[in-house]
PDB file of C-alpha atoms in Angstrom:
ATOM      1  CA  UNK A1479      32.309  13.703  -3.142  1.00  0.00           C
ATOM      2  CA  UNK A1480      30.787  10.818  -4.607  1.00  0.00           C
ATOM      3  CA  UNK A1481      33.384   9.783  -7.587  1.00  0.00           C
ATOM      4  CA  UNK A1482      33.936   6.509  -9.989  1.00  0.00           C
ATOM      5  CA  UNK A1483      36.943   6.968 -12.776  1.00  0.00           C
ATOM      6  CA  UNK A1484      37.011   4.592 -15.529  1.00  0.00           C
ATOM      7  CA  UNK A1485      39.759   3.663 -17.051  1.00  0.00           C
ATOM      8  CA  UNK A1486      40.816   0.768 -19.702  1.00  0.00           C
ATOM      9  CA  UNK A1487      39.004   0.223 -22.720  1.00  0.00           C
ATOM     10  CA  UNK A1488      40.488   0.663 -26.738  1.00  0.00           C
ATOM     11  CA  UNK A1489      40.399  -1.101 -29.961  1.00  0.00           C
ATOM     12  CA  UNK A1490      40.792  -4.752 -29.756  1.00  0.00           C
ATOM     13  CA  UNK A1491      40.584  -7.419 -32.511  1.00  0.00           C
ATOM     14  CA  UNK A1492      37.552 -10.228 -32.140  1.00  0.00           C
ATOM     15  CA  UNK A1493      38.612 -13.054 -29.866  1.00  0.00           C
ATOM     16  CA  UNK A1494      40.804 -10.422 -27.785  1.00  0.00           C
ATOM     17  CA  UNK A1495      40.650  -9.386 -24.106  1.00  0.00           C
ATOM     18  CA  UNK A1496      39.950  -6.165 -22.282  1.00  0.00           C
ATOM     19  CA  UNK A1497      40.068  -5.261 -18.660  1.00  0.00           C
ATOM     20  CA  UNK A1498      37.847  -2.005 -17.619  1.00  0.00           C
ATOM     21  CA  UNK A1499      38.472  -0.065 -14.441  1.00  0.00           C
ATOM     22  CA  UNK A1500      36.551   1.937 -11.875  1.00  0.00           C
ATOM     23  CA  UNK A1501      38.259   3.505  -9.215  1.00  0.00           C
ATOM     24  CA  UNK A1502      35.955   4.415  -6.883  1.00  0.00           C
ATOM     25  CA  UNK A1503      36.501   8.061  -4.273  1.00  0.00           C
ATOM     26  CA  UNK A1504      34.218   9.170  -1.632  1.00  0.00           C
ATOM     27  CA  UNK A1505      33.080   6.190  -0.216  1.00  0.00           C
ATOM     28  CA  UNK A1506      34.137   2.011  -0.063  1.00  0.00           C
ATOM     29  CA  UNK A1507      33.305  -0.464  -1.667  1.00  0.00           C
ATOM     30  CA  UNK A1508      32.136  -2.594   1.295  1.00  0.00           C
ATOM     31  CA  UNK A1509      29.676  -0.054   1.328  1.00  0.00           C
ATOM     32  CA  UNK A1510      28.350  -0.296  -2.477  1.00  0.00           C
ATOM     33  CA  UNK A1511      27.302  -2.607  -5.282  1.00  0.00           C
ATOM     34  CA  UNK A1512      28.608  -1.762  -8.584  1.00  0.00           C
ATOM     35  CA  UNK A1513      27.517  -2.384 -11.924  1.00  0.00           C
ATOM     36  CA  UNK A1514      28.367  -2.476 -14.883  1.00  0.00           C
ATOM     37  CA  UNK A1515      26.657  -1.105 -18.606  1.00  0.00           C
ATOM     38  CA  UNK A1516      26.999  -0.441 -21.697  1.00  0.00           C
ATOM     39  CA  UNK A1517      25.459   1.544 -24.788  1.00  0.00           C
ATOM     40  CA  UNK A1518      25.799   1.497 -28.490  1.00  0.00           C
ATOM     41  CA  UNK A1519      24.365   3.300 -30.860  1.00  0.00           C
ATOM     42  CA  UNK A1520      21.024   3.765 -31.499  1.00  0.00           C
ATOM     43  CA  UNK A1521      20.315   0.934 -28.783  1.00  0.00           C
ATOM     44  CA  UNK A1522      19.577   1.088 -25.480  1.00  0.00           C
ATOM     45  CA  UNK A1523      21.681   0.821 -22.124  1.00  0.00           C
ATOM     46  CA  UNK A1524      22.223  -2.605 -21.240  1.00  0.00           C
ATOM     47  CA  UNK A1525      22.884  -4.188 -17.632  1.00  0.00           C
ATOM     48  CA  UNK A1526      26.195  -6.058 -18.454  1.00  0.00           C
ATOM     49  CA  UNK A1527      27.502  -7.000 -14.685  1.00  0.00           C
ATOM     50  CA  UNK A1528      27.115  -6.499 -10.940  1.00  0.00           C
ATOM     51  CA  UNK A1529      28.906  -7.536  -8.214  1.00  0.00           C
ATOM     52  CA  UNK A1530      28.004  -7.233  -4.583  1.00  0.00           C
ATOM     53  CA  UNK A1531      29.913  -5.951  -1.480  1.00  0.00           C
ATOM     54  CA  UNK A1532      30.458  -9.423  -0.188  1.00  0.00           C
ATOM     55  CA  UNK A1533      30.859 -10.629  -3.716  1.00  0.00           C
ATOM     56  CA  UNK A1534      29.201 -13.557  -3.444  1.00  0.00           C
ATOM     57  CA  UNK A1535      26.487 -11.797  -5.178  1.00  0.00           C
ATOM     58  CA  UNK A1536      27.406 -11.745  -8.839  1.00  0.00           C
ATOM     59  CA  UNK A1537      25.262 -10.975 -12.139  1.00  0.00           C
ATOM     60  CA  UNK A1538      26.094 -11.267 -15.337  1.00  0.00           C
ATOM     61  CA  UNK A1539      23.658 -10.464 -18.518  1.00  0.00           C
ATOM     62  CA  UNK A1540      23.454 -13.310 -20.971  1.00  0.00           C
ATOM     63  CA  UNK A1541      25.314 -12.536 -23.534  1.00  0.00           C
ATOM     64  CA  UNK A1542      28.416 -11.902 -21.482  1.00  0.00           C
ATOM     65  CA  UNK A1543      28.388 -15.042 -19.437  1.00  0.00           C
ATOM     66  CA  UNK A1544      31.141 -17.074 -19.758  1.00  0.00           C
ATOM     67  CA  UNK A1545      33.224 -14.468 -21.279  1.00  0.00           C
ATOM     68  CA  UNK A1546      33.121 -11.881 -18.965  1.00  0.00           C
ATOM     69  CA  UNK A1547      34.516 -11.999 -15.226  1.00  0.00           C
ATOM     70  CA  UNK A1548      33.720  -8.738 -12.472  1.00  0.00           C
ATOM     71  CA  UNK A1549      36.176  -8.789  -9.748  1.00  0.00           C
ATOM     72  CA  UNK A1550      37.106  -6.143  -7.333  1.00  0.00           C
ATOM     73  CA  UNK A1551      40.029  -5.264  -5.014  1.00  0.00           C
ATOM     74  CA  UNK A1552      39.218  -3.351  -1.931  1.00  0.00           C
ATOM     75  CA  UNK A1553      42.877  -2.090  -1.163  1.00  0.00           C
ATOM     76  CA  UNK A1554      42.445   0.061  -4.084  1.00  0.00           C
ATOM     77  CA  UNK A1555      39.066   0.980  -4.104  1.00  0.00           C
ATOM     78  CA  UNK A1556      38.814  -0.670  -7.662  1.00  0.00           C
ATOM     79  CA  UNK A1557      36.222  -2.932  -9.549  1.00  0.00           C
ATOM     80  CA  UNK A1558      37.368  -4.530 -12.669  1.00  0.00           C
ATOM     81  CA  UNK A1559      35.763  -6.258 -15.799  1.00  0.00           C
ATOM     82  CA  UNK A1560      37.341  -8.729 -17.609  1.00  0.00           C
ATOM     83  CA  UNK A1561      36.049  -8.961 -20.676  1.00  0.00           C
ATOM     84  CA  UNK A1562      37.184 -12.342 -23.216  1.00  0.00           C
ATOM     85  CA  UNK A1563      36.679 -13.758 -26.351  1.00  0.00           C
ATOM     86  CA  UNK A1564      35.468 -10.561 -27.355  1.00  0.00           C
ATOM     87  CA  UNK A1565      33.006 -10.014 -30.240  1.00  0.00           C
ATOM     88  CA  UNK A1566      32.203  -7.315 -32.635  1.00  0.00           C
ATOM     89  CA  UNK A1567      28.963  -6.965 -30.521  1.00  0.00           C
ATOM     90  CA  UNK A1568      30.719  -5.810 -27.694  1.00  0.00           C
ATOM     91  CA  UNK A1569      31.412  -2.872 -29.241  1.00  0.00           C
ATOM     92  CA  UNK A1570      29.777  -0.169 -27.201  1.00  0.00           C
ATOM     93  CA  UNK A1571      30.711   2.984 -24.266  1.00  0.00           C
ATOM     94  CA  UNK A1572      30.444   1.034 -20.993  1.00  0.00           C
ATOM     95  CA  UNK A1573      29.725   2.316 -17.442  1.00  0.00           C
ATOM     96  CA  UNK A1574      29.854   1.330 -14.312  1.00  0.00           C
ATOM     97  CA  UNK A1575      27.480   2.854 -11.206  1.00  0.00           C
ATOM     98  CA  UNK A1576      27.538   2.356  -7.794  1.00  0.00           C
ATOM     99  CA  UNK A1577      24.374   2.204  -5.827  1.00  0.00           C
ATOM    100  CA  UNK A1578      25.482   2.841  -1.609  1.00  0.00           C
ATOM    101  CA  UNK A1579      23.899   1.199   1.046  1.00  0.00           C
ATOM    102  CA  UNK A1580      23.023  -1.806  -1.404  1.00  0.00           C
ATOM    103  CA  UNK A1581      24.294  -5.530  -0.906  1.00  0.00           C
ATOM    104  CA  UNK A1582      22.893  -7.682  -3.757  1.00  0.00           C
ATOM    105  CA  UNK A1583      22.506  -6.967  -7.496  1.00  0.00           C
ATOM    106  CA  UNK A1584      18.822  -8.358  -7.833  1.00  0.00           C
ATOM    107  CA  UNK A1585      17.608  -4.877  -8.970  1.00  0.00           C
ATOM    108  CA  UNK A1586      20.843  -3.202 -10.411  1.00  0.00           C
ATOM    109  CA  UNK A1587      19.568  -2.522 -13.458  1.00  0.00           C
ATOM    110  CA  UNK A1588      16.431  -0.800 -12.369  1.00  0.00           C
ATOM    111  CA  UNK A1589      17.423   1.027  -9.039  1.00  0.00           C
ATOM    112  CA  UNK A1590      18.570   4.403  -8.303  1.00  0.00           C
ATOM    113  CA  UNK A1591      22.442   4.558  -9.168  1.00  0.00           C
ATOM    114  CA  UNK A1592      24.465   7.320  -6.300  1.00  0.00           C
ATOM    115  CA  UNK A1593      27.503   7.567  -9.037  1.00  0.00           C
ATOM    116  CA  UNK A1594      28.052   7.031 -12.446  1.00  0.00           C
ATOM    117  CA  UNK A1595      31.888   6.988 -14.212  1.00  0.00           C
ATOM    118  CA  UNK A1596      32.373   8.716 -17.154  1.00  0.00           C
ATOM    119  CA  UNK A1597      31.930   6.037 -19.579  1.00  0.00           C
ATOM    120  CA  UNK A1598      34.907   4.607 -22.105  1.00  0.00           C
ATOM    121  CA  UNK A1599      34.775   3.260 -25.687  1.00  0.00           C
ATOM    122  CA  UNK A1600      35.180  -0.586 -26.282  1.00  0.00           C
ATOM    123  CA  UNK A1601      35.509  -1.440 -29.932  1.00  0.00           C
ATOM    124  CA  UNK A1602      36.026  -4.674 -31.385  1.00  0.00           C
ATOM    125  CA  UNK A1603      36.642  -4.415 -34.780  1.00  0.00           C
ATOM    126  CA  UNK A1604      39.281  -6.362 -37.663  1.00  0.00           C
TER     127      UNK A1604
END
Protein backbone atom coordinates (compact mmCIF):
# COMPACT_ATOMS: atom_id res chain seq x y z
CA UNK A 1 0.00 0.00 0.00
CA UNK A 2 0.92 3.16 -1.38
CA UNK A 3 1.58 5.49 1.91
CA UNK A 4 3.32 9.13 2.64
CA UNK A 5 3.09 10.34 6.57
CA UNK A 6 3.76 13.85 7.25
CA UNK A 7 5.04 14.94 10.06
CA UNK A 8 6.61 18.43 11.43
CA UNK A 9 4.89 21.53 11.05
CA UNK A 10 3.45 24.08 14.21
CA UNK A 11 3.37 27.64 15.11
CA UNK A 12 6.48 29.49 14.46
CA UNK A 13 7.25 33.24 14.83
CA UNK A 14 8.25 35.27 11.36
CA UNK A 15 11.92 34.87 10.57
CA UNK A 16 11.77 31.21 12.20
CA UNK A 17 12.51 27.77 10.71
CA UNK A 18 10.49 24.65 10.10
CA UNK A 19 11.43 21.26 8.83
CA UNK A 20 8.35 19.09 7.26
CA UNK A 21 8.52 15.34 6.88
CA UNK A 22 7.23 12.63 4.59
CA UNK A 23 7.94 9.24 5.28
CA UNK A 24 7.22 7.43 2.49
CA UNK A 25 5.77 3.16 2.72
CA UNK A 26 5.05 0.98 -0.14
CA UNK A 27 7.48 1.85 -2.48
CA UNK A 28 11.28 3.89 -2.67
CA UNK A 29 12.13 6.77 -3.29
CA UNK A 30 14.57 5.95 -6.13
CA UNK A 31 11.50 5.04 -7.64
CA UNK A 32 9.43 8.47 -7.18
CA UNK A 33 9.53 12.24 -7.42
CA UNK A 34 8.00 14.04 -4.63
CA UNK A 35 6.53 17.27 -4.26
CA UNK A 36 5.68 19.44 -2.24
CA UNK A 37 2.21 21.96 -1.74
CA UNK A 38 0.49 23.92 0.07
CA UNK A 39 -3.10 25.56 0.60
CA UNK A 40 -4.54 28.41 2.51
CA UNK A 41 -7.63 29.56 2.76
CA UNK A 42 -9.76 30.58 0.27
CA UNK A 43 -6.68 30.24 -2.24
CA UNK A 44 -5.68 27.74 -4.29
CA UNK A 45 -3.06 24.77 -4.02
CA UNK A 46 0.24 25.93 -4.79
CA UNK A 47 3.36 23.86 -6.19
CA UNK A 48 5.93 24.80 -3.44
CA UNK A 49 8.91 22.09 -4.20
CA UNK A 50 9.99 18.96 -6.05
CA UNK A 51 12.80 17.00 -5.96
CA UNK A 52 13.75 14.19 -8.26
CA UNK A 53 14.97 10.58 -7.66
CA UNK A 54 18.49 11.44 -8.62
CA UNK A 55 18.06 14.80 -7.02
CA UNK A 56 19.72 16.66 -9.30
CA UNK A 57 16.37 17.64 -10.44
CA UNK A 58 15.13 20.27 -8.03
CA UNK A 59 12.12 22.91 -8.24
CA UNK A 60 11.32 25.39 -6.18
CA UNK A 61 8.20 27.99 -6.69
CA UNK A 62 9.25 31.59 -6.49
CA UNK A 63 8.35 32.72 -3.57
CA UNK A 64 10.15 30.02 -1.63
CA UNK A 65 13.48 30.24 -3.33
CA UNK A 66 16.15 31.02 -1.32
CA UNK A 67 14.39 30.22 1.79
CA UNK A 68 13.34 26.94 1.33
CA UNK A 69 15.70 23.75 0.86
CA UNK A 70 14.02 19.90 -0.23
CA UNK A 71 16.35 17.23 0.68
CA UNK A 72 15.77 13.59 1.07
CA UNK A 73 17.41 10.59 2.79
CA UNK A 74 16.91 7.26 1.21
CA UNK A 75 17.90 5.07 4.35
CA UNK A 76 14.75 6.23 5.79
CA UNK A 77 12.51 6.50 3.11
CA UNK A 78 12.12 10.30 4.05
CA UNK A 79 11.90 13.69 2.08
CA UNK A 80 12.28 16.78 4.04
CA UNK A 81 11.54 20.60 3.61
CA UNK A 82 13.37 23.08 5.15
CA UNK A 83 11.63 25.91 5.33
CA UNK A 84 13.65 29.59 6.59
CA UNK A 85 13.15 32.97 7.18
CA UNK A 86 9.68 32.20 7.37
CA UNK A 87 6.88 34.72 6.65
CA UNK A 88 3.37 35.23 7.68
CA UNK A 89 2.58 34.13 4.04
CA UNK A 90 3.70 30.84 4.60
CA UNK A 91 1.04 30.20 6.60
CA UNK A 92 -0.90 27.43 4.96
CA UNK A 93 -1.65 23.09 5.26
CA UNK A 94 1.19 21.72 3.10
CA UNK A 95 1.43 18.36 1.24
CA UNK A 96 3.63 16.45 -0.27
CA UNK A 97 2.75 13.69 -3.31
CA UNK A 98 4.66 11.30 -4.88
CA UNK A 99 4.23 10.58 -8.52
CA UNK A 100 6.08 6.65 -9.26
CA UNK A 101 7.82 5.89 -12.20
CA UNK A 102 8.69 9.74 -12.62
CA UNK A 103 12.38 11.20 -12.66
CA UNK A 104 12.18 15.00 -13.15
CA UNK A 105 9.81 17.61 -11.66
CA UNK A 106 9.10 19.53 -15.04
CA UNK A 107 5.34 18.70 -14.73
CA UNK A 108 4.85 18.11 -10.89
CA UNK A 109 2.41 20.40 -10.48
CA UNK A 110 0.15 19.29 -13.24
CA UNK A 111 0.63 15.40 -13.40
CA UNK A 112 -1.17 12.61 -11.89
CA UNK A 113 0.07 12.29 -8.13
CA UNK A 114 0.08 7.98 -6.96
CA UNK A 115 0.04 9.28 -3.08
CA UNK A 116 -0.79 12.13 -1.24
CA UNK A 117 0.18 12.64 2.84
CA UNK A 118 -2.24 13.83 4.98
CA UNK A 119 -1.42 17.38 5.00
CA UNK A 120 -0.08 19.49 8.33
CA UNK A 121 -0.67 23.10 9.46
CA UNK A 122 2.25 25.68 9.12
CA UNK A 123 1.46 28.96 10.80
CA UNK A 124 3.57 31.84 11.08
CA UNK A 125 2.15 34.20 13.17
CA UNK A 126 3.58 36.97 16.23
Amino acid sequence: QLQLVQSGGGLVQPGGSLRLSCAASGFALDYATIGWFRQAPGKEREGVSCISPSVVNQRYADSVKGRFAISRDLAKNTVYLHMDKLKPEDTAVYYCAAYLGVYDCSSYVTSEVDAWGQGTQVTVSS
